[in-house]
């Protein structure tokens, strides 16, 4: 793939890093090349190296599904995901700071539905992002959702011969949440891929281990679908808090400690379903051009 002259930005949210490609004015990577492109540029050591690629593309929705702009995210393995919490903060920083859309509240089209992003800025530059991650939908891709505690815990998942109790949550993309005494004891390189690729999850799944500090504070560890270990996962943090809130072990407002930093998650209830806000920052590390 000849990428000579292609301009890109390298951004991250709590160390969960992305190559950002601005296609708001024209398509730069052909649709049938986006997967291979993502694999190539995410490969550490041989190219830019990242957890994934974010494409900024024009709005394509109709009616209620129409937003100001469209967000697409491809994992390092080339798979396209429905949504990315750290990524949508990077995306929002890019479009605000580069004046693509200079509004304090933007509606972003994603494969996981419309996400509303509230931007806090200083001197014309965005600093903080509060994202309405939407309701934890039920039925998307037939992944068993937050089940009632009794029912689900009786259906522990057998992983490498061991029964593991978990709660699955979908916030546009799928997550398996496992509460544990101590995240430092987790053999992530073993359990992560075993659960990510388990036959129970035909679409695969993001995997998170959660240690409860209090009803308002957790520590978590993540193995991401299509990316492996990452320093942080925004949709994952949201899912862990939603799962804990549903199980009655977490309050609505929770401070989440991830290896790369902290996120604030606030659960809300709407139409008898649970949704959440995620608040955090995003960083632009450098702008580059492929040779
Ligand atoms: N690996 C995820 C996409 C990226 C999510 C994560 N980086 C976040 O911040 O939410 C998936 O395949 O669903």
Coordinates of C-alpha atoms and ligand atoms in Angstrom, one line a residue:
X1 CA 0.0 0.0 0.0
X2 CA 1.5 3.3 -1.1
X3 CA 1.0 5.7 1.8
X4 CA 3.5 8.3 0.8
X5 CA 2.4 11.8 1.8
X6 CA -0.5 10.6 3.9
X7 CA -0.9 13.0 6.9
X8 CA -1.9 11.6 10.2
X9 CA -2.1 12.5 13.9
X10 CA -1.0 10.3 16.8
X11 CA -3.3 10.7 19.8
X12 CA -4.1 8.8 23.0
X13 CA -6.5 8.7 25.9
X14 CA -4.8 7.4 29.0
X15 CA -2.2 5.7 26.9
X16 CA -4.7 3.9 24.7
X17 CA -3.2 5.2 21.5
X18 CA -4.6 5.8 18.0
X19 CA -3.6 6.9 14.5
X20 CA -6.1 9.6 13.5
X21 CA -6.9 10.1 9.8
X22 CA -9.0 13.1 8.8
X23 CA -11.3 12.0 6.0
X24 CA -13.9 14.8 6.8
X25 CA -13.3 16.4 3.4
X26 CA -12.2 13.5 1.3
X27 CA -11.7 9.7 1.6
X28 CA -7.9 9.0 1.9
X29 CA -7.9 5.3 2.4
X30 CA -10.3 3.2 0.2
X31 CA -13.0 1.4 2.0
X32 CA -11.6 -2.0 1.0
X33 CA -8.2 -1.0 2.2
X34 CA -9.1 0.3 5.7
X35 CA -8.6 -3.1 7.4
X36 CA -5.1 -3.8 5.8
X37 CA -4.2 -0.1 6.4
X38 CA -5.0 -0.4 10.1
X39 CA -3.0 -3.6 10.5
X40 CA 0.0 -2.1 8.8
X41 CA 0.2 1.3 10.6
X42 CA -0.6 -0.2 14.0
X43 CA 2.2 -2.7 13.8
X44 CA 4.8 -1.6 16.4
X45 CA 8.4 -1.6 15.3
X46 CA 7.6 -1.6 11.6
X47 CA 5.2 1.4 11.3
X48 CA 3.6 4.1 13.5
X49 CA 2.5 1.6 16.1
X50 CA -0.9 2.0 17.9
X51 CA -3.9 0.2 19.5
X52 CA -6.0 1.2 16.5
X53 CA -6.9 3.7 13.8
X54 CA -9.7 6.4 14.0
X55 CA -11.2 7.8 10.8
X56 CA -13.0 11.1 10.9
X57 CA -15.7 10.9 8.2
X58 CA -18.6 13.1 7.2
X59 CA -22.0 12.4 8.7
X60 CA -23.9 9.7 6.8
X61 CA -26.9 9.2 9.1
X62 CA -30.6 10.0 8.4
X63 CA -33.3 11.4 10.7
X64 CA -32.6 10.5 14.3
X65 CA -29.4 8.7 13.3
X66 CA -28.0 11.9 11.9
X67 CA -25.1 13.5 13.8
X68 CA -22.7 16.3 13.1
X69 CA -19.9 14.0 12.0
X70 CA -19.1 10.2 11.9
X71 CA -16.6 8.3 14.0
X72 CA -15.0 5.0 12.8
X73 CA -12.5 2.9 14.7
X74 CA -10.4 -0.1 13.6
X75 CA -8.5 -2.2 16.1
X76 CA -4.8 -3.1 15.5
X77 CA -5.9 -6.4 14.1
X78 CA -7.9 -4.6 11.4
X79 CA -11.4 -5.4 12.9
X80 CA -13.8 -2.5 12.9
X81 CA -15.4 -1.9 16.4
X82 CA -18.7 -0.2 17.1
X83 CA -17.4 2.3 19.6
X84 CA -14.3 3.4 21.5
X85 CA -14.4 5.6 24.6
X86 CA -10.8 6.8 24.6
X87 CA -10.9 7.1 20.9
X88 CA -14.0 9.3 20.7
X89 CA -12.3 11.7 23.1
X90 CA -9.2 11.9 20.8
X91 CA -11.6 12.3 17.8
X92 CA -13.5 15.1 19.6
X93 CA -10.2 16.9 20.5
X94 CA -9.0 16.7 16.9
X95 CA -12.2 18.1 15.3
X96 CA -12.6 20.9 17.9
X97 CA -8.9 22.0 18.0
X98 CA -8.6 21.9 14.2
X99 CA -11.9 23.8 13.8
X100 CA -13.6 21.0 11.9
X101 CA -16.6 21.4 14.2
X102 CA -16.2 24.2 16.8
X103 CA -19.1 23.5 19.1
X104 CA -19.2 22.7 22.8
X105 CA -21.6 19.9 22.3
X106 CA -21.3 17.6 19.3
X107 CA -23.4 14.6 18.1
X108 CA -21.2 11.8 16.8
X109 CA -22.4 9.0 14.6
X110 CA -20.9 5.6 15.6
X111 CA -21.7 2.0 14.8
X112 CA -22.9 1.9 18.4
X113 CA -25.4 4.7 17.8
X114 CA -25.2 8.5 18.3
X115 CA -22.9 9.6 21.1
X116 CA -23.2 13.2 22.5
X117 CA -19.8 14.7 23.5
X118 CA -19.7 17.8 25.8
X119 CA -16.4 19.7 25.4
X120 CA -14.7 21.9 28.0
X121 CA -12.2 24.2 26.3
X122 CA -9.7 26.9 27.4
X123 CA -8.3 29.6 25.0
X124 CA -9.8 27.8 22.0
X125 CA -8.4 24.4 22.8
X126 CA -10.3 21.4 24.2
X127 CA -9.3 20.1 27.6
X128 CA -12.0 17.7 28.9
X129 CA -14.7 15.6 27.4
X130 CA -17.9 14.3 28.9
X131 CA -19.4 11.6 26.7
X132 CA -22.9 10.2 27.0
X133 CA -22.0 6.6 26.2
X134 CA -25.7 5.8 25.8
X135 CA -27.8 3.0 27.2
X136 CA -26.4 -0.5 27.7
X137 CA -28.2 -2.0 24.8
X138 CA -29.6 -5.6 25.0
X139 CA -29.5 -8.0 22.1
X140 CA -26.9 -6.4 19.9
X141 CA -25.1 -9.3 18.1
X142 CA -26.9 -11.8 20.4
X143 CA -24.2 -11.4 23.1
X144 CA -25.7 -12.4 26.4
X145 CA -26.2 -9.0 28.1
X146 CA -26.3 -8.0 31.8
X147 CA -28.4 -11.0 33.0
X148 CA -30.1 -11.0 36.3
X149 CA -27.4 -11.9 38.8
X150 CA -28.8 -15.3 39.8
X151 CA -29.4 -16.5 36.3
X152 CA -26.0 -15.3 35.0
X153 CA -23.8 -16.5 37.8
X154 CA -25.2 -20.0 37.4
X155 CA -23.9 -19.9 33.9
X156 CA -20.3 -19.4 34.7
X157 CA -18.1 -19.5 31.6
X158 CA -15.7 -22.5 31.5
X159 CA -12.3 -21.1 30.5
X160 CA -9.5 -23.5 30.2
X161 CA -11.4 -25.9 32.4
X162 CA -12.1 -23.3 35.1
X163 CA -15.6 -21.8 35.8
X164 CA -15.4 -18.0 35.7
X165 CA -18.3 -15.9 36.8
X166 CA -18.7 -12.8 34.6
X167 CA -21.2 -10.2 33.6
X168 CA -21.4 -9.2 29.9
X169 CA -22.4 -5.7 29.0
X170 CA -22.8 -4.0 25.6
X171 CA -22.3 -0.3 25.3
X172 CA -22.2 -0.4 21.5
X173 CA -19.3 -2.9 21.7
X174 CA -19.2 -6.0 23.9
X175 CA -17.5 -6.4 27.2
X176 CA -17.0 -9.3 29.7
X177 CA -16.5 -8.0 33.3
X178 CA -15.0 -10.2 35.9
X179 CA -14.8 -9.0 39.5
X180 CA -11.7 -10.3 41.4
X181 CA -10.0 -9.8 44.8
X182 CA -6.8 -8.5 43.3
X183 CA -6.1 -7.5 39.7
X184 CA -2.4 -8.0 40.3
X185 CA -2.9 -11.8 40.5
X186 CA -4.5 -12.0 37.1
X187 CA -2.7 -14.0 34.4
X188 CA -4.0 -11.6 31.7
X189 CA -2.0 -13.1 28.8
X190 CA -3.8 -16.4 29.5
X191 CA -7.3 -15.4 30.5
X192 CA -7.5 -12.4 28.1
X193 CA -7.3 -14.2 24.7
X194 CA -9.1 -17.3 26.1
X195 CA -12.2 -15.2 27.0
X196 CA -11.8 -12.8 24.0
X197 CA -12.0 -15.7 21.6
X198 CA -14.4 -18.0 23.6
X199 CA -17.0 -19.8 21.6
X200 CA -19.7 -18.1 23.7
X201 CA -18.8 -14.8 22.0
X202 CA -19.1 -15.2 18.2
X203 CA -18.2 -11.5 17.7
X204 CA -15.4 -11.9 20.3
X205 CA -15.4 -9.6 23.3
X206 CA -13.3 -7.1 25.4
X207 CA -12.2 -8.5 28.7
X208 CA -11.9 -6.6 32.0
X209 CA -10.9 -7.7 35.5
X210 CA -12.2 -5.4 38.3
X211 CA -11.0 -4.9 41.9
X212 CA -13.5 -3.0 44.1
X213 CA -11.9 -0.4 46.3
X214 CA -15.2 1.0 47.5
X215 CA -18.7 1.6 46.0
X216 CA -17.2 4.7 44.3
X217 CA -13.8 3.5 43.3
X218 CA -12.4 0.5 41.3
X219 CA -9.1 -0.6 39.8
X220 CA -9.3 -2.5 36.4
X221 CA -7.2 -4.4 34.0
X222 CA -8.1 -4.8 30.3
X223 CA -7.5 -7.2 27.5
X224 CA -9.1 -5.6 24.4
X225 CA -10.8 -7.4 21.5
X226 CA -8.6 -6.9 18.5
X227 CA -5.8 -5.1 20.4
X228 CA -4.8 -7.2 23.4
X229 CA -3.4 -5.5 26.5
X230 CA -4.1 -1.7 26.5
X231 CA -3.3 0.9 29.1
X232 CA -7.0 1.9 29.2
X233 CA -10.4 1.2 27.7
X234 CA -13.1 3.8 27.9
X235 CA -16.1 1.6 26.9
X236 CA -14.6 -1.0 29.2
X237 CA -14.5 1.3 32.2
X238 CA -18.1 2.3 31.4
X239 CA -19.1 -1.4 31.2
X240 CA -17.4 -2.3 34.5
X241 CA -19.2 0.4 36.3
X242 CA -22.5 -0.5 34.7
X243 CA -22.1 -4.1 35.6
X244 CA -21.1 -3.3 39.2
X245 CA -24.1 -0.9 39.5
X246 CA -26.4 -3.5 38.2
X247 CA -25.1 -6.1 40.6
X248 CA -25.5 -3.6 43.5
X249 CA -21.8 -3.4 44.4
X250 CA -21.1 0.0 42.9
X251 CA -22.9 3.4 43.2
X252 CA -23.7 5.7 40.3
X253 CA -20.5 7.8 40.4
X254 CA -17.3 5.8 40.3
X255 CA -13.7 6.8 39.9
X256 CA -12.0 4.1 37.7
X257 CA -8.2 3.6 38.0
X258 CA -6.8 2.1 34.8
X259 CA -3.1 1.4 34.2
X260 CA -2.9 4.5 32.0
X261 CA -4.8 6.9 34.3
X262 CA -8.3 7.6 35.7
X263 CA -11.8 8.0 34.2
X264 CA -15.0 9.3 35.9
X265 CA -18.1 7.2 35.1
X266 CA -21.6 8.3 36.2
X267 CA -24.5 5.9 35.7
X268 CA -28.0 7.1 34.9
X269 CA -31.3 5.3 34.4
X270 CA -33.6 6.0 31.5
X271 CA -36.6 4.0 30.4
X272 CA -35.7 1.3 32.9
X273 CA -32.4 0.8 31.3
X274 CA -28.9 1.8 32.5
X275 CA -26.7 4.3 30.7
X276 CA -23.6 6.2 31.7
X277 CA -21.4 9.3 31.2
X278 CA -17.7 9.0 30.8
X279 CA -15.4 12.0 31.6
X280 CA -11.7 12.2 30.7
X281 CA -9.0 14.0 28.7
X282 CA -7.2 13.2 25.4
X283 CA -3.8 14.1 24.1
X284 CA -2.3 15.0 20.7
X285 CA 1.2 13.6 20.7
X286 CA 2.4 14.5 17.2
X287 CA 1.3 15.1 13.6
X288 CA 3.2 13.1 10.9
X289 CA 3.4 12.3 7.2
X290 CA 4.1 8.9 5.8
X291 CA 7.2 8.6 3.6
Ligands
LIG1 N1 -11.2 -3.1 21.2 C1 -12.6 -2.5 21.2 C2 -12.6 -1.1 20.5 C3 -11.7 -0.1 21.3 C4 -12.3 0.2 22.6 C5 -11.4 0.9 23.6 N2 -10.1 1.3 23.2 C6 -12.1 2.1 24.3 O1 -11.4 3.0 24.8 O2 -13.4 2.0 24.5 C7 -13.6 -3.4 20.5 O3 -13.2 -4.2 19.6 O4 -14.8 -3.3 20.9

